PDB file of C-alpha atoms in Angstrom:
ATOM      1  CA  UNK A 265      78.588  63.842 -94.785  1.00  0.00           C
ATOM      2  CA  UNK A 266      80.051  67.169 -94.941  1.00  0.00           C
ATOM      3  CA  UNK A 267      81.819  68.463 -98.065  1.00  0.00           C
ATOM      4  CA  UNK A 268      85.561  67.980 -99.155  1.00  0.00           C
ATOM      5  CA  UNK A 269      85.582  72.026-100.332  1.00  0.00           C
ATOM      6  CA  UNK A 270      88.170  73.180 -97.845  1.00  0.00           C
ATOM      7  CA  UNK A 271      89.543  77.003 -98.549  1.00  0.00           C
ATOM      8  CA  UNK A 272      92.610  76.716-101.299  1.00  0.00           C
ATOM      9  CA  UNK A 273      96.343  77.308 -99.088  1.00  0.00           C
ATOM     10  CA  UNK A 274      95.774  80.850-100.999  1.00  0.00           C
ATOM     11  CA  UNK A 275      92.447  81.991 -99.149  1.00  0.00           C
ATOM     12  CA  UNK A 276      93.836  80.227 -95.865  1.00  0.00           C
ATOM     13  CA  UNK A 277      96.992  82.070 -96.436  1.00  0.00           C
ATOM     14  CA  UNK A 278      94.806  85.419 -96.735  1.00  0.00           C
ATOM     15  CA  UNK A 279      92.625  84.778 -94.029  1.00  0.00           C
ATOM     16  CA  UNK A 280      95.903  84.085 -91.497  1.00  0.00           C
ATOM     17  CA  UNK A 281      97.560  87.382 -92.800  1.00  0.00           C
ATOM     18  CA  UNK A 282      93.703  89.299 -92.361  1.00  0.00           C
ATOM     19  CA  UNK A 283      93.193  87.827 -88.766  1.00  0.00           C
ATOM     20  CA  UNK A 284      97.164  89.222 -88.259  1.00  0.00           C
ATOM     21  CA  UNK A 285      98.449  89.846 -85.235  1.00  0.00           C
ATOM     22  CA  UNK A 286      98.130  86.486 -83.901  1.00  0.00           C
ATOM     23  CA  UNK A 287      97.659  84.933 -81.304  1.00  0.00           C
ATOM     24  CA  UNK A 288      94.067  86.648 -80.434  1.00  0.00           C
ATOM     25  CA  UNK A 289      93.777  85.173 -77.029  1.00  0.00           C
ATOM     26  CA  UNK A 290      90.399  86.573 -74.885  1.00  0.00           C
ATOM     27  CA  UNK A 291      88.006  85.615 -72.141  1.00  0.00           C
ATOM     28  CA  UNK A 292      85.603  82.534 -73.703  1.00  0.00           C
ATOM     29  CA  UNK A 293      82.123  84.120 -72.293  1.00  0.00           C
ATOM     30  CA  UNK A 294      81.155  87.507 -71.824  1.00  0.00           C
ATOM     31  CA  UNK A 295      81.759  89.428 -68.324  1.00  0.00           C
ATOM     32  CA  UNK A 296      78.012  89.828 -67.602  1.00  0.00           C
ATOM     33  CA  UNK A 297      77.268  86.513 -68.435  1.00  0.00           C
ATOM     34  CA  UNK A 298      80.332  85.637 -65.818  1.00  0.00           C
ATOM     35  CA  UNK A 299      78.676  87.641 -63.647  1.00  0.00           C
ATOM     36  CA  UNK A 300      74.644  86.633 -63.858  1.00  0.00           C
ATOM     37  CA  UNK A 301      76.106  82.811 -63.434  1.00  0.00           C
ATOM     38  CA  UNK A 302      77.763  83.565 -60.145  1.00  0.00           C
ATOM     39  CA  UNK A 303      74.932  86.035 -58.904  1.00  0.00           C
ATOM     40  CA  UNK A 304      72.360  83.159 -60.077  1.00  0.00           C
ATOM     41  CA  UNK A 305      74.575  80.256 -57.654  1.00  0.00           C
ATOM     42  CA  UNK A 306      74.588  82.530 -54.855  1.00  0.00           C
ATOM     43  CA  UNK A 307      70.492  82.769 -55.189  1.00  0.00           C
ATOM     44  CA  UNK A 308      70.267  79.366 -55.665  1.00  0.00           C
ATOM     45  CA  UNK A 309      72.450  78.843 -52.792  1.00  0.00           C
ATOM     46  CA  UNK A 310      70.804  80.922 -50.028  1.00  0.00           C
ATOM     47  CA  UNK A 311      68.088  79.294 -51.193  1.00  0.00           C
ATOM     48  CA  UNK A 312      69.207  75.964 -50.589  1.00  0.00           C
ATOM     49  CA  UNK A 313      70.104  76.779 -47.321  1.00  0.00           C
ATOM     50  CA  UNK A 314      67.192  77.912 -46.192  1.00  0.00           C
ATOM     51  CA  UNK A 315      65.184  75.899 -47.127  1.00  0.00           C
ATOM     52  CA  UNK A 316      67.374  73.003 -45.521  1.00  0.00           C
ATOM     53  CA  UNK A 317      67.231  74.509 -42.116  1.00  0.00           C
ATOM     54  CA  UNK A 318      63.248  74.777 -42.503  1.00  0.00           C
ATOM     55  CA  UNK A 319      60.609  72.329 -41.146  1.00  0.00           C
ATOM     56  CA  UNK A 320      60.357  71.288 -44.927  1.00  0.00           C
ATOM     57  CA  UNK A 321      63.901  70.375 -45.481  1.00  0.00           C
ATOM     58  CA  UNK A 322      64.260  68.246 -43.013  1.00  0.00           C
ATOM     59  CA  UNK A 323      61.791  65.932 -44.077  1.00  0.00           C
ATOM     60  CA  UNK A 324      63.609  65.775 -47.478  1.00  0.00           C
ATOM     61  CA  UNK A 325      64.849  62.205 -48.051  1.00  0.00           C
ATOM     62  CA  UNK A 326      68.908  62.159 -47.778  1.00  0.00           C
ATOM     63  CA  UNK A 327      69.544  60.602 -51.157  1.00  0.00           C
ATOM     64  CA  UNK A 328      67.605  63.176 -52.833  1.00  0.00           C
ATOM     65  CA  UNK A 329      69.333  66.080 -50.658  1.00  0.00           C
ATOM     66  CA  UNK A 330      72.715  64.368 -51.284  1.00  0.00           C
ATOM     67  CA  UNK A 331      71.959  64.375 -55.631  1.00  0.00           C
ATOM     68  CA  UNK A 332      70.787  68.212 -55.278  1.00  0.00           C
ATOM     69  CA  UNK A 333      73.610  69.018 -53.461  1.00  0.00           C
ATOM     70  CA  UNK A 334      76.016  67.468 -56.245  1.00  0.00           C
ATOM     71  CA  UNK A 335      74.257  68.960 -58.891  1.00  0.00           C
ATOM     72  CA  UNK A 336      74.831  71.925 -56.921  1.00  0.00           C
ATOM     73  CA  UNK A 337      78.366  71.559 -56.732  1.00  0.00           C
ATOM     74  CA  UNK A 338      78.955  70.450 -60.725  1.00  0.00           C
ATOM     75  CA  UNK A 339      76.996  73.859 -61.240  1.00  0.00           C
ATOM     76  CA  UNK A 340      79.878  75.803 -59.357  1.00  0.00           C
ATOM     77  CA  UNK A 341      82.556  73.563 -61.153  1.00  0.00           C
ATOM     78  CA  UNK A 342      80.814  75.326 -64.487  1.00  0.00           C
ATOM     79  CA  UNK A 343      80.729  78.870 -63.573  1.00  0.00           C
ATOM     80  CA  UNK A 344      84.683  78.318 -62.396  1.00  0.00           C
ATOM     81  CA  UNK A 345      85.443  76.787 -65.626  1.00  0.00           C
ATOM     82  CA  UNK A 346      83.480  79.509 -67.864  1.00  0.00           C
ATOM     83  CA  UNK A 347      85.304  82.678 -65.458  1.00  0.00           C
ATOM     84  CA  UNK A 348      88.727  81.274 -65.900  1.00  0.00           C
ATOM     85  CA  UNK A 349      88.241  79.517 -69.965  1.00  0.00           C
ATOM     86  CA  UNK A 350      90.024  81.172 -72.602  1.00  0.00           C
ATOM     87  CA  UNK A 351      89.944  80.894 -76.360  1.00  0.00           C
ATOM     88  CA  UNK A 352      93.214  81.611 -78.712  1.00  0.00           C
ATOM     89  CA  UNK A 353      93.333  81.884 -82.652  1.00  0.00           C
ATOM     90  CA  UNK A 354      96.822  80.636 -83.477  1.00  0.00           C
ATOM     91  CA  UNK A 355      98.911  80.054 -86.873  1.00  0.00           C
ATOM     92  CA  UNK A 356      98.177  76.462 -86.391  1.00  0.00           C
ATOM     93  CA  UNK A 357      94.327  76.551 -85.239  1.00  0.00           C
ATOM     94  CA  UNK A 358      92.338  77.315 -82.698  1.00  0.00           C
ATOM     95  CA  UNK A 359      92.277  76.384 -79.255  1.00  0.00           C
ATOM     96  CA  UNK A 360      90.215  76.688 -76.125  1.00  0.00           C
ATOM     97  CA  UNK A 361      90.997  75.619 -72.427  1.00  0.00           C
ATOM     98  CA  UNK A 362      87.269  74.698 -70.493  1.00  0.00           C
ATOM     99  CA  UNK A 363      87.483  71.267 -67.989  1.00  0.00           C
ATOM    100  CA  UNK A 364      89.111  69.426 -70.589  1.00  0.00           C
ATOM    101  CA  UNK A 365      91.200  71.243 -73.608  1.00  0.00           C
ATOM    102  CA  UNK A 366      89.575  71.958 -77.113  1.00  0.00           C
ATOM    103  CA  UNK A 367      92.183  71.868 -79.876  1.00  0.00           C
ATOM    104  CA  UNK A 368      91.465  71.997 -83.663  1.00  0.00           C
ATOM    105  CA  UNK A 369      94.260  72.471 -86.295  1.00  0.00           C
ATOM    106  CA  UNK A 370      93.204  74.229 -89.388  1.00  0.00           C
ATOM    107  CA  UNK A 371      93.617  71.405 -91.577  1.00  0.00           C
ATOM    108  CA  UNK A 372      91.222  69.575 -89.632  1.00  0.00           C
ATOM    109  CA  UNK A 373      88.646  71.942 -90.048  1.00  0.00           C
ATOM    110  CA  UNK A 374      85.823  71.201 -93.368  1.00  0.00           C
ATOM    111  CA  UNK A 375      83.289  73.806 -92.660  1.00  0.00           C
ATOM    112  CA  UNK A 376      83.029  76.379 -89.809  1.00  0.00           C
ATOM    113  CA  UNK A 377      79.784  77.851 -88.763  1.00  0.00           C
ATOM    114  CA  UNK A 378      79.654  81.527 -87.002  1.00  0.00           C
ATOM    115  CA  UNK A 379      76.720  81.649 -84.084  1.00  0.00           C
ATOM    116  CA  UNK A 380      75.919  84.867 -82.637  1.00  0.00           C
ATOM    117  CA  UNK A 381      73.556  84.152 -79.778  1.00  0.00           C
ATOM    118  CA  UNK A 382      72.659  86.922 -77.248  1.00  0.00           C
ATOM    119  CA  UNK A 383      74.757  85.245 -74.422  1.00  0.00           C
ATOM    120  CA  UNK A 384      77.868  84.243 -76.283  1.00  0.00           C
ATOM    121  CA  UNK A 385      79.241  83.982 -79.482  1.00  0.00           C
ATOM    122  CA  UNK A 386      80.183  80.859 -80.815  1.00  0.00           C
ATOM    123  CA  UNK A 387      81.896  79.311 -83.581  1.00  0.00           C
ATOM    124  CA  UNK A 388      81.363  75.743 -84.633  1.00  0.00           C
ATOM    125  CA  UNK A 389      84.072  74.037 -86.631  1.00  0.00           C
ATOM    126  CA  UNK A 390      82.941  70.843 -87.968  1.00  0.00           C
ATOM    127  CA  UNK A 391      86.085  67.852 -89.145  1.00  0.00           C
ATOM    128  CA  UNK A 392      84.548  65.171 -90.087  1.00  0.00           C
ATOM    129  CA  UNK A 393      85.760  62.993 -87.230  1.00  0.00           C
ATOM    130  CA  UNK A 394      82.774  62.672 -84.849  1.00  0.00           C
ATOM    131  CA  UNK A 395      80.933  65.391 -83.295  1.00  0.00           C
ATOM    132  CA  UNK A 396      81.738  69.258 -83.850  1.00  0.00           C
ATOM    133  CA  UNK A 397      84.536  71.575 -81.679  1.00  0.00           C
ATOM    134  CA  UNK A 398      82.432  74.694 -80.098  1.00  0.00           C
ATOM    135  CA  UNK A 399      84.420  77.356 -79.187  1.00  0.00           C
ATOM    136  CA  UNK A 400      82.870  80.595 -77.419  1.00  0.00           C
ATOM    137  CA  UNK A 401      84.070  84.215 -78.156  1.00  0.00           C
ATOM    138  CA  UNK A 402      84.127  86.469 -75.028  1.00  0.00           C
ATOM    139  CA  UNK A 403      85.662  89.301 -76.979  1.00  0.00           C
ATOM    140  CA  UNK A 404      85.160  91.310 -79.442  1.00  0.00           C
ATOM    141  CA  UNK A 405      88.157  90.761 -81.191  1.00  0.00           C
ATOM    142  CA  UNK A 406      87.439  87.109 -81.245  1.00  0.00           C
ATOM    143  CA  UNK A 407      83.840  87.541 -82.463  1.00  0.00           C
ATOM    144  CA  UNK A 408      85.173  89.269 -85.906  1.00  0.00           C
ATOM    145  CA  UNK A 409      87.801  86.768 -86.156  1.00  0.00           C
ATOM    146  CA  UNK A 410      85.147  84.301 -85.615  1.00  0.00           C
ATOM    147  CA  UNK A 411      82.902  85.179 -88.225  1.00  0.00           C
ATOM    148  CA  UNK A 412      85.958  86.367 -90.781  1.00  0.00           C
ATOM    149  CA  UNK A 413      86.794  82.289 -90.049  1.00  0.00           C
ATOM    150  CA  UNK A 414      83.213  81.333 -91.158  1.00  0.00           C
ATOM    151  CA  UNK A 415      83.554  83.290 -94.264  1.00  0.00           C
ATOM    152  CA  UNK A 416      86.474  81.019 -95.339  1.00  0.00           C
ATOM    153  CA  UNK A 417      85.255  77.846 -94.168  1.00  0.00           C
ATOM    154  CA  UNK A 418      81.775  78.124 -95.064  1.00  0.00           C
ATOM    155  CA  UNK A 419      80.369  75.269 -96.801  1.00  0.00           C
ATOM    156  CA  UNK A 420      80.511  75.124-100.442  1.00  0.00           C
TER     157      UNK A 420
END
């Protein structure tokens, strides 16, 4: 079980007025990573294609062809959801659109963890109610905010 030690209404308070002016809205992922996922579905689909219209794909059972094809097509879904997502830091939390909407208000939030990964940044804000809200950071001004965030709500 996570900790009760939320940041005092003072340290909020100074955290809202550091992260000032708000909203910071921004792209959720990085434009090269945009970019390598749409370059790596066009591959993927030339790839496909060919190798349907060759000898070998058309011995490939239909069911099978049928469940790569839809995984196919839930991979574009992804990489049309991660170009258009966006990620906002508001007076009243934070919020992220993706295929359904991520919304945590800052009294939800316990503890907040800051992940800088190569390919995104990412914030993790756990509330105690189930699993935790991931949101990414596409911009720089939403990677500082990000980790000035995890400063406050770091776990006691």
């Amino acid at each position: 079980m996570l900790p009760r030690n939320r940041p005092t209404a003072e340290e909020h308070a100074a955290l809202i007025q550091e992260l000032q002016p708000l909203p910071i809205e921004g792209t959720s992922w990085p434009g090269w990573i945009k970019i390598a996922s749409w370059l790596m579905l066009i591959v993927i689909g030339i790839q496909f294609i060919s190798t349907a219209k060759s000898p070998a794909g058309q011995n490939v059972n239909p069911y099978i062809a049928a469940s790569v094809t839809l995984c196919y097509a839930a991979l574009i879904v992804m990489a049309r959801y991660m170009t258009t997502s966006r990620t906002r830091i508001t007076e009243e939390g934070i919020e992220q659109s993706w295929i359904t909407r991520r919304v945590v208000k800052w009294e939800e939030i316990q503890f907040a963890k800051f992940i800088p990964l190569i390919s995104s940044k990412k914030l993790m804000c756990f509330t105690g109610r189930g699993r935790p809200f991931i949101f990414q950071g596409g911009t720089k001004e939403l990677q500082i905010a990000f980790a000035r965030i995890a400063l406050v709500y770091k776990r006691q």
